[in-house]
Amino acid sequence: MSGTTPPPPSAEAVGTEACFFPGYKPFKPEEHGLERGFRCKVPQEALLKLLAGLEKDQADGTGKAEDQASDFGQQLPGPRLGVGMDCCVIPLRHGGLSLVQTTDFFYPLVEDPYMMGRIACANVLSDLYAMGITECDNMLMLLSVSQKMNEKDRERVMPIMIQGFRDAAEEGGTSVTGGQTVINPWIIVGGVASVVCQPNEFIMWNKIKLVVNKEEVKEAYQEAMFSMATLNRTAAGLMHKFQAHAATDVTGFGLLGHANNLAAQQRNEVAFVIHNLPILAKMAAISKACGNLFNLVQGTSAETSGGLLVCLPREQAAKFCSEMKSQSSGAGGQGAPGGAWIIGIVEKGDRRARIIDKPRIIEVPPRGSQAASQENHSSSPAPSPNLS
């Protein structure tokens, strides 16, 4: 990993045949007793058995430290995370800080060496990002050069892969300061990412399980999946029946982003003011526990195949919601429980949308739950607002 940094590959260089791993025989997992799809991954059950000895207090059940160093480490304050998770979290001796570290590597997935280097780096950093950590202090690169490559191909291909790895690291605000390079039958690329941070800078299941249990997470996942798979056709039909003024679907820009787009297209000088936010049950609490990672309550959290944001006459809004709820129940629960909600008002303004400082969170229960059944039998909302 020492020496001068190779120049960034030009479009011509990356596009030439010589840069697509010439003469390299791809690793085939089925030839080595692995299922296709695992690539170089050891099956999870086998991996946990192999690594059982690394988990203190679990290998022999004695709970005794094997040496003073490991015993001292266990006495340090702060959260600790080890085998089986995205990263290891180790409390340090000084200032209540923790070392968060991860490593990963694999065989080539694509033919372009520059892109393979970038993918490998992004994959390593992703383990930090999965814990809500946005900064990385240092990276090491792990590289195995195939012994089946001739010297000319090796000298052309490997620097480009290294450059891709380094470019991705720089994009992530960090740098590659070293690593290890070996000769192997197959090309292997990966690395190590490390960061020292305070406990409030990373997110662990310990924080989330204070506000939700695993069963509630599973129910929310199922509800999100069914909701994304539900067509907005019923709502589109009811827009005609209840004289809708305008509408848009809520997707990648989030509720507030698409509301802003819709408000900007209005002929009259109006503004959308959002008072209520329908959110899957427990998800607002999880968002808060995660440090508001995706701006869910701020309305800019991206959605995939979301619902419709519909502008209705004031006197029709509650009727629209009531019929959506009725048709949702009659369809065997194919729509989200309740179907539609009144979320705000249209008033004179500057063709923009906003969410009030403390919006009311409407906890949308998963279909089939007791809370969903009670909601389906409740009365319709008051007909004062006209944004649903």
Short mmCIF file of N, CA, C and O in Angstrom, two decimals, residues 186-243:
data_model
loop_
_atom_site.label_atom_id
_atom_site.label_comp_id
_atom_site.label_asym_id
_atom_site.label_seq_id
_atom_site.Cartn_x
_atom_site.Cartn_y
_atom_site.Cartn_z
N TRP A 186 -7.35 -16.05 -6.01
CA TRP A 186 -8.41 -15.17 -6.49
C TRP A 186 -8.16 -13.74 -6.03
O TRP A 186 -7.52 -13.50 -5.00
N ILE A 187 -8.68 -12.80 -6.77
CA ILE A 187 -8.67 -11.41 -6.32
C ILE A 187 -9.65 -11.27 -5.16
O ILE A 187 -10.78 -11.74 -5.22
N ILE A 188 -9.19 -10.64 -4.10
CA ILE A 188 -10.04 -10.32 -2.96
C ILE A 188 -9.80 -8.85 -2.61
O ILE A 188 -8.66 -8.40 -2.61
N VAL A 189 -10.85 -8.12 -2.34
CA VAL A 189 -10.70 -6.71 -2.01
C VAL A 189 -11.65 -6.35 -0.87
O VAL A 189 -12.77 -6.84 -0.79
N GLY A 190 -11.17 -5.53 0.02
CA GLY A 190 -11.98 -5.10 1.17
C GLY A 190 -11.18 -4.15 2.03
O GLY A 190 -10.22 -3.52 1.56
N GLY A 191 -11.56 -4.03 3.29
CA GLY A 191 -10.83 -3.11 4.14
C GLY A 191 -11.33 -3.11 5.57
O GLY A 191 -12.16 -3.92 5.98
N VAL A 192 -10.77 -2.17 6.32
CA VAL A 192 -11.12 -1.96 7.72
C VAL A 192 -11.46 -0.49 7.89
O VAL A 192 -10.75 0.38 7.37
N ALA A 193 -12.54 -0.19 8.60
CA ALA A 193 -12.93 1.19 8.89
C ALA A 193 -12.99 1.38 10.40
O ALA A 193 -13.54 0.53 11.12
N SER A 194 -12.41 2.47 10.88
CA SER A 194 -12.34 2.72 12.32
C SER A 194 -12.73 4.16 12.63
O SER A 194 -12.41 5.08 11.87
N VAL A 195 -13.39 4.34 13.76
CA VAL A 195 -13.73 5.68 14.23
C VAL A 195 -13.81 5.66 15.75
O VAL A 195 -14.25 4.67 16.35
N VAL A 196 -13.33 6.72 16.38
CA VAL A 196 -13.46 6.90 17.82
C VAL A 196 -14.54 7.95 18.05
O VAL A 196 -14.47 9.05 17.50
N CYS A 197 -15.53 7.60 18.84
CA CYS A 197 -16.64 8.54 19.03
C CYS A 197 -17.26 8.38 20.41
O CYS A 197 -16.95 7.45 21.16
N GLN A 198 -18.15 9.31 20.74
CA GLN A 198 -18.88 9.26 21.98
C GLN A 198 -20.11 8.38 21.82
O GLN A 198 -20.61 8.21 20.70
N PRO A 199 -20.62 7.81 22.91
CA PRO A 199 -21.76 6.89 22.80
C PRO A 199 -22.99 7.49 22.12
O PRO A 199 -23.74 6.76 21.48
N ASN A 200 -23.18 8.80 22.23
CA ASN A 200 -24.37 9.40 21.61
C ASN A 200 -24.23 9.58 20.10
O ASN A 200 -25.15 10.04 19.42
N GLU A 201 -23.05 9.21 19.54
CA GLU A 201 -22.84 9.37 18.11
C GLU A 201 -23.20 8.12 17.32
O GLU A 201 -23.19 8.15 16.09
N PHE A 202 -23.50 7.01 18.00
CA PHE A 202 -23.88 5.81 17.27
C PHE A 202 -25.15 5.23 17.84
O PHE A 202 -25.54 5.49 18.99
N ILE A 203 -25.83 4.43 17.01
CA ILE A 203 -27.15 3.90 17.35
C ILE A 203 -27.06 2.39 17.44
O ILE A 203 -26.54 1.72 16.55
N MET A 204 -27.55 1.83 18.53
CA MET A 204 -27.56 0.39 18.71
C MET A 204 -28.98 -0.05 19.04
O MET A 204 -29.83 0.73 19.43
N TRP A 205 -29.22 -1.35 18.87
CA TRP A 205 -30.54 -1.91 19.18
C TRP A 205 -30.95 -1.61 20.60
O TRP A 205 -32.13 -1.49 20.93
N ASN A 206 -29.96 -1.45 21.52
CA ASN A 206 -30.28 -1.17 22.92
C ASN A 206 -31.12 0.09 23.05
O ASN A 206 -31.99 0.19 23.92
N LYS A 207 -30.87 1.08 22.20
CA LYS A 207 -31.65 2.32 22.25
C LYS A 207 -33.05 2.09 21.69
O LYS A 207 -34.03 2.58 22.23
N ILE A 208 -33.12 1.35 20.61
CA ILE A 208 -34.40 1.15 19.94
C ILE A 208 -35.33 0.27 20.77
O ILE A 208 -36.54 0.51 20.82
N LYS A 209 -34.79 -0.75 21.44
CA LYS A 209 -35.65 -1.67 22.16
C LYS A 209 -36.28 -1.04 23.40
O LYS A 209 -37.16 -1.64 24.01
N LEU A 210 -35.87 0.18 23.74
CA LEU A 210 -36.53 0.90 24.82
C LEU A 210 -37.89 1.42 24.41
O LEU A 210 -38.74 1.69 25.26
N VAL A 211 -38.12 1.56 23.09
CA VAL A 211 -39.38 2.14 22.62
C VAL A 211 -40.20 1.17 21.79
O VAL A 211 -41.35 1.47 21.46
N VAL A 212 -39.64 0.01 21.42
CA VAL A 212 -40.36 -0.93 20.58
C VAL A 212 -39.81 -2.33 20.81
O VAL A 212 -38.63 -2.49 21.15
N ASN A 213 -40.67 -3.34 20.68
CA ASN A 213 -40.18 -4.71 20.79
C ASN A 213 -40.08 -5.34 19.39
O ASN A 213 -40.52 -4.77 18.40
N LYS A 214 -39.50 -6.51 19.33
CA LYS A 214 -39.24 -7.14 18.03
C LYS A 214 -40.53 -7.46 17.29
O LYS A 214 -40.59 -7.36 16.06
N GLU A 215 -41.57 -7.84 18.01
CA GLU A 215 -42.84 -8.16 17.37
C GLU A 215 -43.44 -6.93 16.70
O GLU A 215 -43.98 -6.99 15.60
N GLU A 216 -43.32 -5.78 17.38
CA GLU A 216 -43.82 -4.53 16.80
C GLU A 216 -43.02 -4.12 15.57
O GLU A 216 -43.57 -3.56 14.61
N VAL A 217 -41.72 -4.40 15.58
CA VAL A 217 -40.89 -4.11 14.41
C VAL A 217 -41.33 -4.98 13.23
O VAL A 217 -41.46 -4.50 12.10
N LYS A 218 -41.57 -6.26 13.49
CA LYS A 218 -42.03 -7.17 12.43
C LYS A 218 -43.38 -6.72 11.86
O LYS A 218 -43.60 -6.75 10.65
N GLU A 219 -44.30 -6.31 12.76
CA GLU A 219 -45.61 -5.85 12.31
C GLU A 219 -45.49 -4.60 11.45
O GLU A 219 -46.17 -4.46 10.42
N ALA A 220 -44.60 -3.68 11.85
CA ALA A 220 -44.40 -2.44 11.09
C ALA A 220 -43.80 -2.75 9.72
O ALA A 220 -44.18 -2.14 8.71
N TYR A 221 -42.89 -3.69 9.69
CA TYR A 221 -42.29 -4.09 8.41
C TYR A 221 -43.35 -4.65 7.47
O TYR A 221 -43.42 -4.28 6.29
N GLN A 222 -44.20 -5.53 8.00
CA GLN A 222 -45.26 -6.12 7.18
C GLN A 222 -46.22 -5.04 6.69
O GLN A 222 -46.63 -5.04 5.52
N GLU A 223 -46.57 -4.11 7.57
CA GLU A 223 -47.49 -3.05 7.19
C GLU A 223 -46.88 -2.16 6.11
O GLU A 223 -47.54 -1.78 5.14
N ALA A 224 -45.61 -1.81 6.26
CA ALA A 224 -44.94 -1.00 5.26
C ALA A 224 -44.91 -1.72 3.91
O ALA A 224 -45.15 -1.11 2.86
N MET A 225 -44.64 -3.01 3.94
CA MET A 225 -44.58 -3.79 2.71
C MET A 225 -45.94 -3.81 2.01
O MET A 225 -46.04 -3.56 0.80
N PHE A 226 -47.01 -4.11 2.76
CA PHE A 226 -48.34 -4.16 2.17
C PHE A 226 -48.78 -2.77 1.68
O PHE A 226 -49.44 -2.64 0.65
N SER A 227 -48.43 -1.74 2.45
CA SER A 227 -48.80 -0.39 2.06
C SER A 227 -48.14 0.00 0.74
O SER A 227 -48.78 0.58 -0.15
N MET A 228 -46.86 -0.32 0.58
CA MET A 228 -46.15 0.01 -0.66
C MET A 228 -46.70 -0.77 -1.85
O MET A 228 -46.62 -0.33 -2.99
N ALA A 229 -47.27 -1.95 -1.58
CA ALA A 229 -47.80 -2.79 -2.65
C ALA A 229 -49.26 -2.46 -2.99
O ALA A 229 -49.83 -3.02 -3.92
N THR A 230 -49.86 -1.54 -2.23
CA THR A 230 -51.27 -1.19 -2.43
C THR A 230 -51.42 -0.12 -3.51
O THR A 230 -50.73 0.90 -3.49
N LEU A 231 -52.32 -0.34 -4.44
CA LEU A 231 -52.59 0.65 -5.50
C LEU A 231 -53.36 1.84 -4.95
O LEU A 231 -54.18 1.70 -4.03
N ASN A 232 -53.12 3.00 -5.52
CA ASN A 232 -53.87 4.22 -5.15
C ASN A 232 -55.10 4.40 -6.03
O ASN A 232 -55.66 5.51 -6.12
N ARG A 233 -55.56 3.34 -6.65
CA ARG A 233 -56.67 3.43 -7.59
C ARG A 233 -57.97 3.86 -6.92
O ARG A 233 -58.74 4.66 -7.47
N THR A 234 -58.23 3.32 -5.72
CA THR A 234 -59.47 3.69 -5.01
C THR A 234 -59.50 5.18 -4.73
O THR A 234 -60.51 5.86 -4.96
N ALA A 235 -58.38 5.72 -4.24
CA ALA A 235 -58.32 7.15 -3.95
C ALA A 235 -58.50 7.97 -5.22
O ALA A 235 -59.17 9.01 -5.21
N ALA A 236 -57.93 7.52 -6.32
CA ALA A 236 -58.07 8.24 -7.59
C ALA A 236 -59.53 8.32 -8.01
O ALA A 236 -60.00 9.36 -8.49
N GLY A 237 -60.28 7.23 -7.82
CA GLY A 237 -61.70 7.23 -8.16
C GLY A 237 -62.51 8.15 -7.27
O GLY A 237 -63.39 8.88 -7.75
N LEU A 238 -62.19 8.17 -5.99
CA LEU A 238 -62.93 9.01 -5.04
C LEU A 238 -62.62 10.49 -5.23
O LEU A 238 -63.40 11.35 -4.82
N MET A 239 -61.48 10.81 -5.81
CA MET A 239 -61.17 12.22 -6.09
C MET A 239 -62.23 12.84 -6.99
O MET A 239 -62.59 14.01 -6.82
N HIS A 240 -62.76 12.07 -7.95
CA HIS A 240 -63.81 12.59 -8.83
C HIS A 240 -65.11 12.75 -8.05
O HIS A 240 -65.82 13.75 -8.19
N LYS A 241 -65.42 11.76 -7.22
CA LYS A 241 -66.69 11.78 -6.48
C LYS A 241 -66.76 12.96 -5.52
O LYS A 241 -67.84 13.56 -5.33
N PHE A 242 -65.63 13.32 -4.92
CA PHE A 242 -65.63 14.36 -3.88
C PHE A 242 -64.97 15.66 -4.34
O PHE A 242 -64.54 16.47 -3.52
N GLN A 243 -64.94 15.87 -5.66
CA GLN A 243 -64.50 17.14 -6.27
C GLN A 243 -63.12 17.62 -5.78
O GLN A 243 -62.95 18.75 -5.31
#
